[in-house]
Short mmCIF file of C-alpha atoms and ligand atoms in Angstrom, two decimals:
data_model
loop_
_atom_site.label_atom_id
_atom_site.label_comp_id
_atom_site.label_asym_id
_atom_site.label_seq_id
_atom_site.Cartn_x
_atom_site.Cartn_y
_atom_site.Cartn_z
CA MET R 1 8.49 -95.48 24.97
CA LYS R 2 7.40 -94.68 28.30
CA PHE R 3 7.46 -91.21 28.13
CA GLU R 4 7.54 -89.93 32.23
CA HIS R 5 5.82 -86.30 32.00
CA ILE R 6 6.43 -83.41 34.13
CA PRO R 7 4.12 -80.60 34.63
CA HIS R 8 4.85 -77.26 33.32
CA GLN R 9 5.08 -74.70 36.33
CA ASN R 10 5.43 -71.83 34.93
CA PRO R 11 5.06 -71.77 30.91
CA VAL R 12 4.90 -68.44 28.70
CA PRO R 13 1.25 -67.00 29.23
CA ALA R 14 -0.86 -65.95 26.56
CA ALA R 15 -1.27 -62.73 25.41
CA GLU R 16 2.79 -63.34 25.39
CA ARG R 17 2.34 -66.71 23.33
CA GLU R 18 -0.38 -64.93 20.77
CA LYS R 19 1.94 -62.31 20.57
CA VAL R 20 4.98 -64.28 19.67
CA ILE R 21 2.38 -66.24 17.03
CA ALA R 22 1.71 -63.14 15.32
CA ASP R 23 5.00 -63.14 13.60
CA PRO R 24 7.56 -65.63 15.10
CA GLY R 25 10.07 -64.66 11.97
CA PHE R 26 12.52 -68.32 12.84
CA GLY R 27 14.46 -70.42 15.38
CA LYS R 28 13.92 -66.70 17.83
CA VAL R 29 11.08 -68.52 20.61
CA PHE R 30 10.85 -71.74 21.11
CA THR R 31 7.74 -73.72 22.33
CA ASP R 32 6.67 -74.47 26.43
CA HIS R 33 7.34 -77.75 26.24
CA MET R 34 10.56 -80.07 25.16
CA VAL R 35 11.31 -84.31 25.21
CA MET R 36 15.30 -85.01 26.09
CA ILE R 37 15.98 -89.40 25.89
CA ASP R 38 19.54 -90.14 27.83
CA TYR R 39 21.74 -93.35 26.37
CA ASP R 40 24.10 -94.46 28.12
CA GLU R 41 25.94 -98.18 27.17
CA GLY R 42 25.28 -101.49 28.76
CA HIS R 43 21.98 -100.23 29.51
CA ASP R 44 19.71 -102.40 29.25
CA GLY R 45 16.29 -102.06 29.23
CA GLU R 46 13.67 -102.14 26.21
CA PHE R 47 15.27 -100.11 23.59
CA GLY R 48 18.84 -100.96 24.47
CA GLY R 49 20.69 -97.45 25.20
CA TRP R 50 17.90 -95.21 25.48
CA HIS R 51 16.50 -94.80 28.85
CA ASP R 52 14.48 -92.33 30.22
CA ALA R 53 11.80 -90.98 28.85
CA THR R 54 10.70 -87.25 29.33
CA LEU R 55 7.73 -84.97 28.70
CA GLY R 56 8.40 -81.99 30.08
CA PRO R 57 8.84 -78.63 29.78
CA CYS R 58 12.03 -76.34 27.38
CA GLN R 59 14.10 -75.22 29.59
CA PRO R 60 18.07 -74.66 29.74
CA ILE R 61 20.25 -78.29 30.90
CA PRO R 62 22.55 -78.68 32.68
CA LEU R 63 26.67 -79.99 30.89
CA HIS R 64 30.03 -80.83 32.16
CA PRO R 65 32.31 -78.90 30.99
CA ALA R 66 33.66 -81.81 30.20
CA SER R 67 30.80 -83.12 27.95
CA SER R 68 32.57 -84.46 24.96
CA VAL R 69 29.94 -82.61 22.38
CA LEU R 70 31.24 -79.08 23.45
CA HIS R 71 34.56 -80.52 22.68
CA TYR R 72 34.93 -83.57 19.95
CA ALA R 73 31.57 -82.03 18.33
CA GLN R 74 29.51 -84.74 18.15
CA GLU R 75 26.31 -83.91 17.49
CA ILE R 76 23.38 -84.27 14.73
CA PHE R 77 19.63 -83.15 14.30
CA GLU R 78 16.79 -82.79 11.80
CA GLY R 79 14.48 -80.51 11.35
CA LEU R 80 10.58 -81.03 9.74
CA LYS R 81 7.89 -79.12 10.96
CA ALA R 82 4.44 -79.06 11.95
CA TYR R 83 1.34 -77.74 9.11
CA LYS R 84 -2.19 -76.96 9.36
CA LEU R 85 -4.47 -78.96 6.38
CA ALA R 86 -7.38 -77.02 5.37
CA ASP R 87 -9.62 -78.43 6.76
CA GLY R 88 -7.48 -77.21 10.10
CA GLY R 89 -5.99 -79.91 11.88
CA MET R 90 -2.78 -81.36 12.21
CA ALA R 91 0.06 -83.11 9.93
CA LEU R 92 3.60 -84.03 9.43
CA PHE R 93 4.60 -84.58 6.42
CA ARG R 94 7.72 -87.72 5.77
CA PRO R 95 8.70 -88.10 9.89
CA ASP R 96 9.97 -91.72 8.87
CA ALA R 97 11.44 -90.42 6.26
CA ASN R 98 13.48 -87.74 8.93
CA ALA R 99 14.41 -90.65 11.81
CA ARG R 100 15.99 -92.42 9.47
CA ARG R 101 17.92 -90.34 8.00
CA PHE R 102 18.47 -89.06 12.13
CA ASN R 103 20.06 -92.50 12.43
CA GLU R 104 21.99 -92.01 9.33
CA SER R 105 23.89 -89.37 10.48
CA ALA R 106 24.20 -91.09 13.99
CA LYS R 107 26.37 -94.16 11.67
CA ARG R 108 28.33 -91.54 10.20
CA LEU R 109 29.55 -89.12 13.55
CA ALA R 110 29.84 -92.57 15.39
CA MET R 111 26.42 -92.29 18.02
CA PRO R 112 23.97 -94.80 18.83
CA GLU R 113 20.71 -94.63 16.95
CA LEU R 114 17.44 -94.12 17.79
CA PRO R 115 14.14 -97.00 17.24
CA GLU R 116 12.58 -95.06 13.96
CA ASP R 117 8.86 -95.53 15.78
CA VAL R 118 10.83 -93.36 19.15
CA PHE R 119 11.35 -90.81 17.19
CA ILE R 120 8.50 -90.61 15.23
CA ASP R 121 6.70 -90.43 18.97
CA SER R 122 8.96 -88.11 20.96
CA VAL R 123 7.68 -85.84 18.08
CA LYS R 124 4.56 -86.25 17.87
CA ARG R 125 4.50 -85.80 21.67
CA VAL R 126 5.53 -81.94 21.73
CA VAL R 127 3.43 -81.29 18.90
CA GLU R 128 0.07 -82.64 20.60
CA ALA R 129 1.38 -80.51 23.94
CA ASP R 130 2.51 -77.01 22.28
CA ALA R 131 -0.41 -76.98 19.40
CA ASP R 132 -1.28 -73.84 20.65
CA TRP R 133 1.66 -72.52 19.33
CA PHE R 134 0.52 -73.24 15.98
CA PRO R 135 1.03 -70.02 14.41
CA THR R 136 -1.62 -67.28 13.42
CA VAL R 137 0.25 -65.69 9.73
CA GLU R 138 0.43 -66.73 6.67
CA GLY R 139 2.14 -70.04 5.69
CA GLY R 140 3.49 -70.71 8.93
CA SER R 141 4.68 -73.95 10.93
CA LEU R 142 5.57 -75.37 13.77
CA TYR R 143 9.48 -76.58 12.67
CA ILE R 144 10.59 -79.13 14.70
CA ARG R 145 14.27 -79.80 15.90
CA PRO R 146 15.34 -82.85 17.32
CA PHE R 147 18.74 -83.40 18.17
CA MET R 148 21.38 -85.18 19.48
CA PHE R 149 25.01 -84.77 21.31
CA ALA R 150 27.44 -86.61 23.02
CA ASN R 151 27.36 -86.16 26.54
CA GLU R 152 29.98 -88.08 28.60
CA HIS R 153 33.36 -86.03 31.06
CA PHE R 154 35.58 -86.99 28.61
CA LEU R 155 38.14 -85.95 27.28
CA GLY R 156 39.35 -89.28 25.26
CA VAL R 157 38.49 -89.49 21.36
CA ARG R 158 36.18 -91.41 21.10
CA PRO R 159 32.76 -92.33 20.37
CA ALA R 160 31.25 -90.69 23.46
CA THR R 161 29.64 -94.02 25.74
CA LYS R 162 27.12 -90.84 26.53
CA TYR R 163 24.05 -89.58 24.34
CA LYS R 164 21.08 -87.17 25.27
CA PHE R 165 17.76 -86.72 21.97
CA LEU R 166 15.82 -83.71 22.79
CA VAL R 167 13.06 -82.20 20.43
CA ILE R 168 12.35 -78.81 20.52
CA LEU R 169 9.70 -76.43 18.59
CA SER R 170 9.58 -72.98 17.54
CA PRO R 171 7.24 -71.89 15.84
CA ALA R 172 7.62 -70.64 11.81
CA GLY R 173 6.76 -67.94 9.48
CA ASN R 174 8.73 -67.18 6.70
CA TYR R 175 13.16 -68.59 6.52
CA PHE R 176 14.69 -65.79 4.28
CA LYS R 177 14.73 -62.31 6.01
CA SER R 178 13.66 -60.52 3.21
CA GLY R 179 10.60 -62.85 2.25
CA SER R 180 11.64 -62.21 -1.39
CA PRO R 181 10.03 -64.02 -4.17
CA ALA R 182 13.30 -64.65 -5.61
CA VAL R 183 16.73 -65.09 -3.82
CA SER R 184 20.11 -64.01 -4.35
CA VAL R 185 22.78 -66.70 -4.32
CA TRP R 186 26.90 -65.89 -3.30
CA ILE R 187 29.52 -68.68 -4.91
CA SER R 188 31.80 -69.38 -2.54
CA GLU R 189 35.02 -69.58 -2.77
CA TYR R 190 35.27 -71.80 0.57
CA THR R 191 33.65 -76.21 0.34
CA ARG R 192 31.51 -76.97 2.47
CA ALA R 193 32.06 -81.23 2.09
CA ALA R 194 34.70 -82.88 0.64
CA PRO R 195 34.72 -86.44 -0.01
CA GLY R 196 34.83 -89.03 1.93
CA GLY R 197 33.64 -86.35 5.11
CA THR R 198 30.41 -85.98 6.64
CA GLY R 199 29.03 -83.50 3.58
CA ALA R 200 25.92 -86.40 3.64
CA ALA R 201 25.14 -85.69 7.65
CA LYS R 202 22.78 -83.41 8.86
CA CYS R 203 25.16 -82.47 11.69
CA GLY R 204 26.15 -79.58 13.75
CA GLY R 205 30.09 -79.41 12.98
CA ASN R 206 28.96 -79.00 8.85
CA TYR R 207 26.87 -75.98 9.96
CA ALA R 208 30.20 -74.33 12.02
CA ALA R 209 31.85 -74.17 8.70
CA SER R 210 29.71 -72.93 6.66
CA LEU R 211 28.73 -70.03 8.38
CA VAL R 212 32.00 -67.68 7.17
CA PRO R 213 30.51 -68.69 4.11
CA THR R 214 27.07 -67.53 4.60
CA GLY R 215 28.28 -65.04 6.08
CA GLU R 216 30.22 -63.33 2.67
CA ALA R 217 27.34 -64.22 1.03
CA PHE R 218 25.36 -61.04 3.47
CA ALA R 219 27.79 -59.05 2.76
CA HIS R 220 27.98 -58.38 0.19
CA GLY R 221 24.86 -58.28 0.30
CA HIS R 222 22.80 -61.66 -0.92
CA ASP R 223 20.73 -64.36 0.57
CA GLN R 224 22.65 -67.50 0.67
CA VAL R 225 25.54 -69.14 -0.08
CA VAL R 226 26.42 -72.23 -3.41
CA PHE R 227 28.59 -74.84 -2.51
CA LEU R 228 31.32 -75.55 -5.14
CA ASP R 229 32.72 -79.70 -5.16
CA ALA R 230 35.97 -79.27 -2.58
CA ALA R 231 37.83 -81.60 -5.38
CA GLU R 232 37.57 -80.24 -8.22
CA ARG R 233 36.34 -76.68 -7.68
CA LYS R 234 33.46 -76.88 -10.34
CA TRP R 235 30.34 -78.74 -9.80
CA ILE R 236 27.46 -77.23 -8.05
CA GLU R 237 26.50 -78.42 -4.49
CA GLU R 238 23.68 -76.85 -2.34
CA LEU R 239 23.12 -74.19 -0.72
CA GLY R 240 23.92 -73.92 3.26
CA GLY R 241 21.01 -75.18 3.55
CA MET R 242 18.99 -76.22 0.67
CA ASN R 243 19.34 -78.39 -2.50
CA LEU R 244 19.60 -76.78 -5.08
CA PHE R 245 17.29 -77.49 -9.04
CA PHE R 246 17.99 -76.37 -13.13
CA VAL R 247 15.56 -76.41 -14.73
CA PHE R 248 16.51 -76.61 -18.87
CA GLU R 249 13.56 -74.32 -21.76
CA ASP R 250 13.25 -78.13 -22.90
CA GLY R 251 11.10 -78.78 -19.91
CA SER R 252 13.88 -81.66 -18.17
CA ILE R 253 15.52 -81.24 -14.71
CA ILE R 254 19.00 -81.58 -13.13
CA THR R 255 19.78 -81.75 -9.57
CA PRO R 256 23.22 -82.24 -8.01
CA PRO R 257 23.51 -86.47 -7.91
CA LEU R 258 24.09 -87.46 -3.39
CA ARG R 259 27.71 -88.66 -3.55
CA GLY R 260 28.42 -87.85 -0.29
CA THR R 261 28.61 -84.51 -0.43
CA ILE R 262 25.48 -83.03 0.00
CA LEU R 263 22.76 -83.49 1.97
CA PRO R 264 19.92 -86.28 1.30
CA GLY R 265 17.45 -84.05 0.90
CA ILE R 266 13.30 -85.04 2.10
CA THR R 267 12.18 -82.06 0.20
CA ARG R 268 14.66 -83.25 -3.01
CA ASP R 269 13.18 -86.49 -2.21
CA SER R 270 9.52 -85.34 -2.56
CA ILE R 271 10.74 -82.68 -5.85
CA ILE R 272 12.12 -85.84 -7.52
CA THR R 273 9.44 -88.62 -7.39
CA LEU R 274 6.33 -85.03 -8.19
CA ALA R 275 8.03 -84.37 -10.83
CA ARG R 276 8.53 -87.57 -12.29
CA GLU R 277 5.10 -88.20 -11.97
CA GLN R 278 3.89 -85.71 -13.79
CA GLY R 279 6.32 -86.77 -16.57
CA LEU R 280 9.05 -84.54 -15.91
CA ASP R 281 12.92 -85.91 -16.81
CA VAL R 282 14.67 -85.34 -13.86
CA ARG R 283 17.98 -86.22 -14.44
CA GLU R 284 20.89 -86.83 -11.20
CA GLU R 285 23.75 -85.33 -12.59
CA MET R 286 26.46 -83.16 -12.58
CA TYR R 287 26.07 -79.59 -13.28
CA SER R 288 28.42 -77.68 -13.12
CA ILE R 289 29.35 -73.99 -11.87
CA ASP R 290 30.52 -73.44 -15.68
CA GLN R 291 27.51 -74.78 -17.90
CA TRP R 292 25.28 -72.88 -15.19
CA ARG R 293 26.70 -68.80 -15.58
CA ASP R 294 26.65 -70.53 -20.03
CA ASP R 295 22.79 -71.62 -20.32
CA ALA R 296 21.74 -69.26 -18.13
CA ALA R 297 23.00 -66.22 -20.13
CA SER R 298 21.95 -68.39 -23.82
CA GLY R 299 18.36 -69.30 -22.39
CA LYS R 300 18.56 -72.94 -22.49
CA LEU R 301 18.61 -72.94 -18.72
CA VAL R 302 14.87 -70.75 -17.76
CA GLU R 303 14.94 -71.64 -13.75
CA THR R 304 16.72 -72.65 -10.55
CA PHE R 305 15.31 -73.45 -7.85
CA ALA R 306 16.31 -73.99 -4.20
CA CYS R 307 14.13 -76.72 -1.72
CA GLY R 308 14.96 -77.74 1.94
CA THR R 309 12.28 -78.27 4.82
CA ALA R 310 12.59 -74.79 6.12
CA ALA R 311 11.95 -72.64 3.80
CA VAL R 312 9.59 -75.14 1.12
CA VAL R 313 10.70 -74.16 -2.71
CA THR R 314 12.59 -71.35 -3.52
CA ALA R 315 13.38 -69.26 -6.93
CA VAL R 316 16.88 -68.60 -7.00
CA GLY R 317 16.99 -65.00 -8.81
CA LYS R 318 20.43 -63.93 -9.47
CA VAL R 319 23.63 -65.76 -9.29
CA ALA R 320 27.64 -64.27 -8.27
CA GLY R 321 30.29 -64.98 -7.15
CA ARG R 322 33.76 -63.20 -7.57
CA ASP R 323 33.90 -62.81 -10.98
CA GLY R 324 31.17 -60.78 -11.30
CA GLU R 325 27.30 -61.94 -11.94
CA PHE R 326 24.23 -63.20 -13.66
CA THR R 327 20.28 -63.90 -14.13
CA ILE R 328 18.46 -66.77 -14.44
CA GLY R 329 15.48 -66.11 -16.47
CA SER R 330 13.47 -63.00 -14.96
CA GLY R 331 14.90 -62.99 -11.47
CA GLY R 332 11.88 -64.01 -9.97
CA PRO R 333 9.93 -67.01 -9.62
CA GLY R 334 9.13 -69.37 -13.07
CA GLN R 335 6.78 -71.25 -13.80
CA MET R 336 7.95 -74.71 -12.97
CA THR R 337 9.13 -74.47 -9.72
CA SER R 338 5.61 -71.47 -8.44
CA GLN R 339 3.43 -75.15 -10.31
CA LEU R 340 6.09 -77.94 -7.90
CA ARG R 341 5.87 -75.27 -5.03
CA GLU R 342 2.43 -75.24 -5.55
CA ARG R 343 1.95 -78.88 -5.54
CA LEU R 344 4.42 -79.84 -2.45
CA VAL R 345 2.25 -77.20 -0.33
CA GLY R 346 -1.02 -78.27 -1.76
CA ILE R 347 -0.54 -82.59 -0.30
CA GLN R 348 1.47 -80.87 2.14
CA ARG R 349 -1.59 -78.97 3.83
CA GLY R 350 -4.49 -81.60 1.98
CA THR R 351 -5.52 -80.36 -0.68
CA VAL R 352 -3.73 -82.32 -3.34
CA GLU R 353 -4.53 -86.10 -2.69
CA ASP R 354 -1.18 -87.94 -0.83
CA LYS R 355 -0.21 -90.51 -3.35
CA HIS R 356 2.26 -91.37 -0.92
CA GLY R 357 1.03 -91.35 2.48
CA TRP R 358 3.18 -89.49 2.30
CA VAL R 359 1.13 -87.24 5.38
CA VAL R 360 1.43 -87.84 8.20
CA ARG R 361 -2.07 -86.73 10.74
CA LEU R 362 -1.80 -85.59 14.08
C1 LIG U 412 18.76 -80.37 5.84
C2 LIG U 412 19.36 -79.97 5.15
C3 LIG U 412 19.07 -79.31 3.48
C4 LIG U 412 17.48 -80.23 3.31
O1 LIG U 412 16.99 -80.77 3.77
P1 LIG U 412 15.48 -81.42 4.05
O2 LIG U 412 14.88 -82.90 4.39
O3 LIG U 412 14.59 -81.22 2.13
O4 LIG U 412 15.27 -80.33 4.60
C5 LIG U 412 19.64 -79.60 2.78
N1 LIG U 412 21.36 -79.37 2.81
C6 LIG U 412 21.64 -79.00 4.02
C7 LIG U 412 22.91 -78.73 3.92
C8 LIG U 412 21.00 -79.61 4.76
O5 LIG U 412 21.14 -79.63 5.73
#
C-alpha cells in the first residue's frame, strides 16, 4: 500500500523526549507519528475499501458526534511491542499473529478485514519513524497500539460502512505500578465474557465492562482482577488483560482452553510452545477456583503466572476474594515462571535462539 508521508511541523523537543523515555510509565505519552488508513464500503482500490494511507503527526482526529463508534462501540485493537535486540537493533515479536488476530476480532465485530501485510507494514513504518522514542530505561520497549473503529455518521443499528485504522506508539517501562516481582489478584464476582459473546475478540467493549471489577480489585489492595466463567462461576478464565498458567509439583502445566470466552494470547501460545519444546506436559484444560485453592493449600500447585504482551510473564503470589485469601508457593516468583520468562525475553532480545522465526528485525 502507498503511504503519503505528512511532515511533522512541531515534534516533541529532544530534551522533553529524553526525559519521557528515561521514565515512561505505561501508556501515558505518545510519540510524534501515527499511521491512519480509511475504509469506505464500495471503494474500489488496490486494497478494496482501504485507501488514503498516511504516516503523519500523531494528533487529535475530528469525529462527528454521530460517529457510530461513539454509540455502538464497534472498535477493536491490538497490542504489541518493539524490542531492543542485544546487538542494538530493533525487532517486533510475531506481528503476523497480531495481524491475524486483528482480523478475527474484526469478523466478530462485523468490521472489514485489513490485509495482514498492510497491518505489518503500518506497524513497521510508525516504529521506524519514531525509533528515537525507544526508552532508555532497563526493560523498556515501544508499545504499539493498532486499532480500528467505525466512523460512519449514522444512528441506525447495523455495521458501519466507514472505518478508520490507526497505529499509535507509546514508550513503555514496567506495566505494573508496583513493579513487584509477584502480583496479588482479586477474584471478581463480575464476569468478563459469556459463551457466544465477544470474549475472544480484542475489543474495547470487553474492557469497558472490566473497569468496575478491576477498580474493585484495586480498592481491595490487589494488582489485578481474575475472572471466572459466566455460566458456572467456577472455572478460571483469565485476568483483566492476561492469560493464566498453573504449574504443578510434578512439572506439568495447565492453562484454560480457548472456548471463546478468553482472549487467545500470543504470549500464551508462545509459552505453550516453549514449555512443550522442553518436554513439559502442558494441558489446555479447565481448572476451577476450588481446585486452585485446594492445590495451593496442599502444595500440589507450586506456581501460577499470568502472561501478556504488556507485562510479559508475571508471577501471581496471592489470590483473594470474598471467601478469604491464599498464597501460592512462597508468594514470590517460582522457578518455572522465571525460567519461562527468561527464555521468552531471551528470544525477544535475540540472546536465545529463535527456532520459530518469531522475531522480525526492523
Ligand atoms: C491482549 C489480551 C491478552 C494477552 O494477549 P497477548 O497477545 O499475549 O498480548 C490476554 N487477555 C486479554 C483480555 C487481552 O486483551
